[in-house]
Amino acid sequence: MSSTTTAARARTASTPAGRLRSLARAELTLLMRNRTTLFMALAMPPFMVAAIWSSMDRVNLADTGLTAGGMVMTGGIGMVLLLVVYANLVAAFVARREERVLKRLRTGEVPDREILAGTALPSVALALTQCVLLVLAGAVLLDLTAPQRPGLLLAGVVLGVVMMVLLAVATTAFTRTVEAAQITALPLLMVSAVGSGLFVPFELLPDQTAAVLRLLPLSPVMELVRYGWLGGLDGTETLRALGLAVAWTALAVFAVRRWFRWEPRQ
């Protein structure tokens, strides 16, 4: 589908829901045609879940109150947020910017927030579907209990999705090409995978190290997800994690408003 067709569909939709639907449909078509992106979105999260499972043999969870199955499934949700939402959308937003799709859409009646939301919608829907499948797989395959605090789990996933979308948009500010997106997205991917508790819970780390790593963007999200599913956070810790996740989301909003570029950089 050409970028001109994408812009035309968005202009002809008269309601916010219609405009979002048109944008999301066009973006989904582009996603389905890009085999590399589709592979990253569909195959990489299960692969990373397997990697987390293999690492559990080297982690002693006896004093944490956690289980290997719980670590694997909740870590899998973190990988979905990183790979399906963040990494995928960095490349998608850069591609639409360089193809002048974003510029054309802004000439119509579509507000900026709807352009960004419509572009992100297919990846977000795919990520949420995979999160649901992980919860079901945990219950069926690993005999995990139902989420202890489903509201907290849902809050973690929703905050994580919103944060990753906004951080993806912000990352495009210093990403010149689609090829460069693989490099500019890598720091957050690596730091979050290693330091946000996906593979090793904070309870096994020295207190000072854990306190620093808890300040990373994905760390409060992972705490909300993990302990919303498995239980364990008290009221003060829950408020701290929620507050930190909201603070990172607000900082990402500021970064988008301050540095996001709608014009091609080439």
Short mmCIF file of C-alpha atoms in Angstrom, two decimals, residues 77-189:
data_model
loop_
_atom_site.label_atom_id
_atom_site.label_comp_id
_atom_site.label_asym_id
_atom_site.label_seq_id
_atom_site.Cartn_x
_atom_site.Cartn_y
_atom_site.Cartn_z
CA ILE A 77 5.59 -10.15 29.14
CA GLY A 78 8.56 -7.80 29.54
CA MET A 79 10.13 -9.13 26.35
CA VAL A 80 6.84 -8.63 24.48
CA LEU A 81 6.79 -5.00 25.57
CA LEU A 82 10.38 -4.48 24.47
CA LEU A 83 10.31 -6.35 21.15
CA VAL A 84 6.75 -6.11 19.86
CA VAL A 85 6.01 -2.57 21.03
CA TYR A 86 9.25 -0.64 21.49
CA ALA A 87 11.67 -2.09 18.93
CA ASN A 88 9.01 -2.61 16.28
CA LEU A 89 7.60 0.90 16.60
CA VAL A 90 10.95 2.67 16.48
CA ALA A 91 11.44 1.26 12.99
CA ALA A 92 7.80 1.85 12.01
CA PHE A 93 7.74 5.52 13.00
CA VAL A 94 11.08 6.20 11.31
CA ALA A 95 9.88 4.49 8.12
CA ARG A 96 6.64 6.50 8.02
CA ARG A 97 8.54 9.72 8.68
CA GLU A 98 11.12 9.13 5.96
CA GLU A 99 8.41 8.09 3.48
CA ARG A 100 6.65 11.40 4.29
CA VAL A 101 3.52 9.55 5.44
CA LEU A 102 3.45 11.45 8.73
CA LYS A 103 3.89 14.76 6.93
CA ARG A 104 1.01 14.03 4.56
CA LEU A 105 -1.28 12.92 7.36
CA ARG A 106 -0.72 16.20 9.20
CA THR A 107 -2.05 18.16 6.21
CA GLY A 108 -5.51 16.64 6.79
CA GLU A 109 -7.88 16.66 9.73
CA VAL A 110 -6.10 13.95 11.70
CA PRO A 111 -4.70 15.28 15.03
CA ASP A 112 -1.12 14.44 15.88
CA ARG A 113 -2.09 12.12 18.74
CA GLU A 114 -4.33 10.09 16.41
CA ILE A 115 -1.55 9.73 13.84
CA LEU A 116 0.79 8.34 16.48
CA ALA A 117 -1.89 6.16 18.08
CA GLY A 118 -3.10 4.76 14.76
CA THR A 119 0.43 3.85 13.72
CA ALA A 120 1.04 2.10 17.03
CA LEU A 121 -2.31 0.32 17.27
CA PRO A 122 -1.49 -2.95 15.40
CA SER A 123 1.70 -3.50 17.41
CA VAL A 124 -0.12 -2.70 20.65
CA ALA A 125 -2.96 -5.11 19.80
CA LEU A 126 -0.46 -7.84 18.94
CA ALA A 127 1.45 -7.27 22.20
CA LEU A 128 -1.70 -7.39 24.32
CA THR A 129 -2.77 -10.61 22.61
CA GLN A 130 0.60 -12.17 23.36
CA CYS A 131 0.40 -11.05 27.00
CA VAL A 132 -2.99 -12.76 27.34
CA LEU A 133 -1.57 -15.91 25.75
CA LEU A 134 1.32 -15.88 28.21
CA VAL A 135 -1.08 -15.69 31.15
CA LEU A 136 -3.09 -18.59 29.72
CA ALA A 137 0.08 -20.58 28.98
CA GLY A 138 1.27 -20.05 32.54
CA ALA A 139 -1.98 -21.45 33.91
CA VAL A 140 -2.18 -24.41 31.51
CA LEU A 141 1.43 -25.44 30.93
CA LEU A 142 3.21 -24.35 34.12
CA ASP A 143 0.31 -24.75 36.57
CA LEU A 144 0.61 -21.16 37.77
CA THR A 145 -2.21 -19.70 39.82
CA ALA A 146 -4.52 -17.05 38.44
CA PRO A 147 -3.21 -13.49 38.91
CA GLN A 148 -3.31 -12.62 42.61
CA ARG A 149 -3.99 -8.93 41.93
CA PRO A 150 -5.33 -8.70 38.36
CA GLY A 151 -5.85 -4.95 38.60
CA LEU A 152 -2.17 -4.44 39.39
CA LEU A 153 -1.14 -6.78 36.58
CA LEU A 154 -3.37 -4.91 34.14
CA ALA A 155 -2.00 -1.55 35.32
CA GLY A 156 1.54 -2.77 34.74
CA VAL A 157 0.81 -3.99 31.23
CA VAL A 158 -1.11 -0.84 30.24
CA LEU A 159 1.53 1.50 31.67
CA GLY A 160 4.23 -0.59 30.01
CA VAL A 161 2.52 -0.41 26.61
CA VAL A 162 1.98 3.35 26.82
CA MET A 163 5.52 3.95 28.02
CA MET A 164 7.10 1.78 25.31
CA VAL A 165 5.06 3.49 22.58
CA LEU A 166 6.14 6.93 23.80
CA LEU A 167 9.78 5.89 24.22
CA ALA A 168 9.70 4.46 20.68
CA VAL A 169 8.42 7.78 19.34
CA ALA A 170 11.07 9.65 21.34
CA THR A 171 13.85 7.36 20.07
CA THR A 172 13.07 8.33 16.47
CA ALA A 173 14.36 11.83 17.26
CA PHE A 174 17.93 10.54 16.97
CA THR A 175 17.28 7.77 14.43
CA ARG A 176 18.01 8.87 10.87
CA THR A 177 17.08 5.71 8.93
CA VAL A 178 15.14 2.49 9.35
CA GLU A 179 18.44 0.59 9.33
CA ALA A 180 19.73 2.77 12.16
CA ALA A 181 16.66 1.93 14.25
CA GLN A 182 18.20 -1.45 15.04
CA ILE A 183 21.11 0.39 16.67
CA THR A 184 19.30 3.23 18.42
CA ALA A 185 16.77 0.87 19.99
CA LEU A 186 19.49 -1.47 21.25
CA PRO A 187 20.58 0.43 24.41
CA LEU A 188 17.13 0.40 26.01
CA LEU A 189 16.57 -3.19 24.90
#
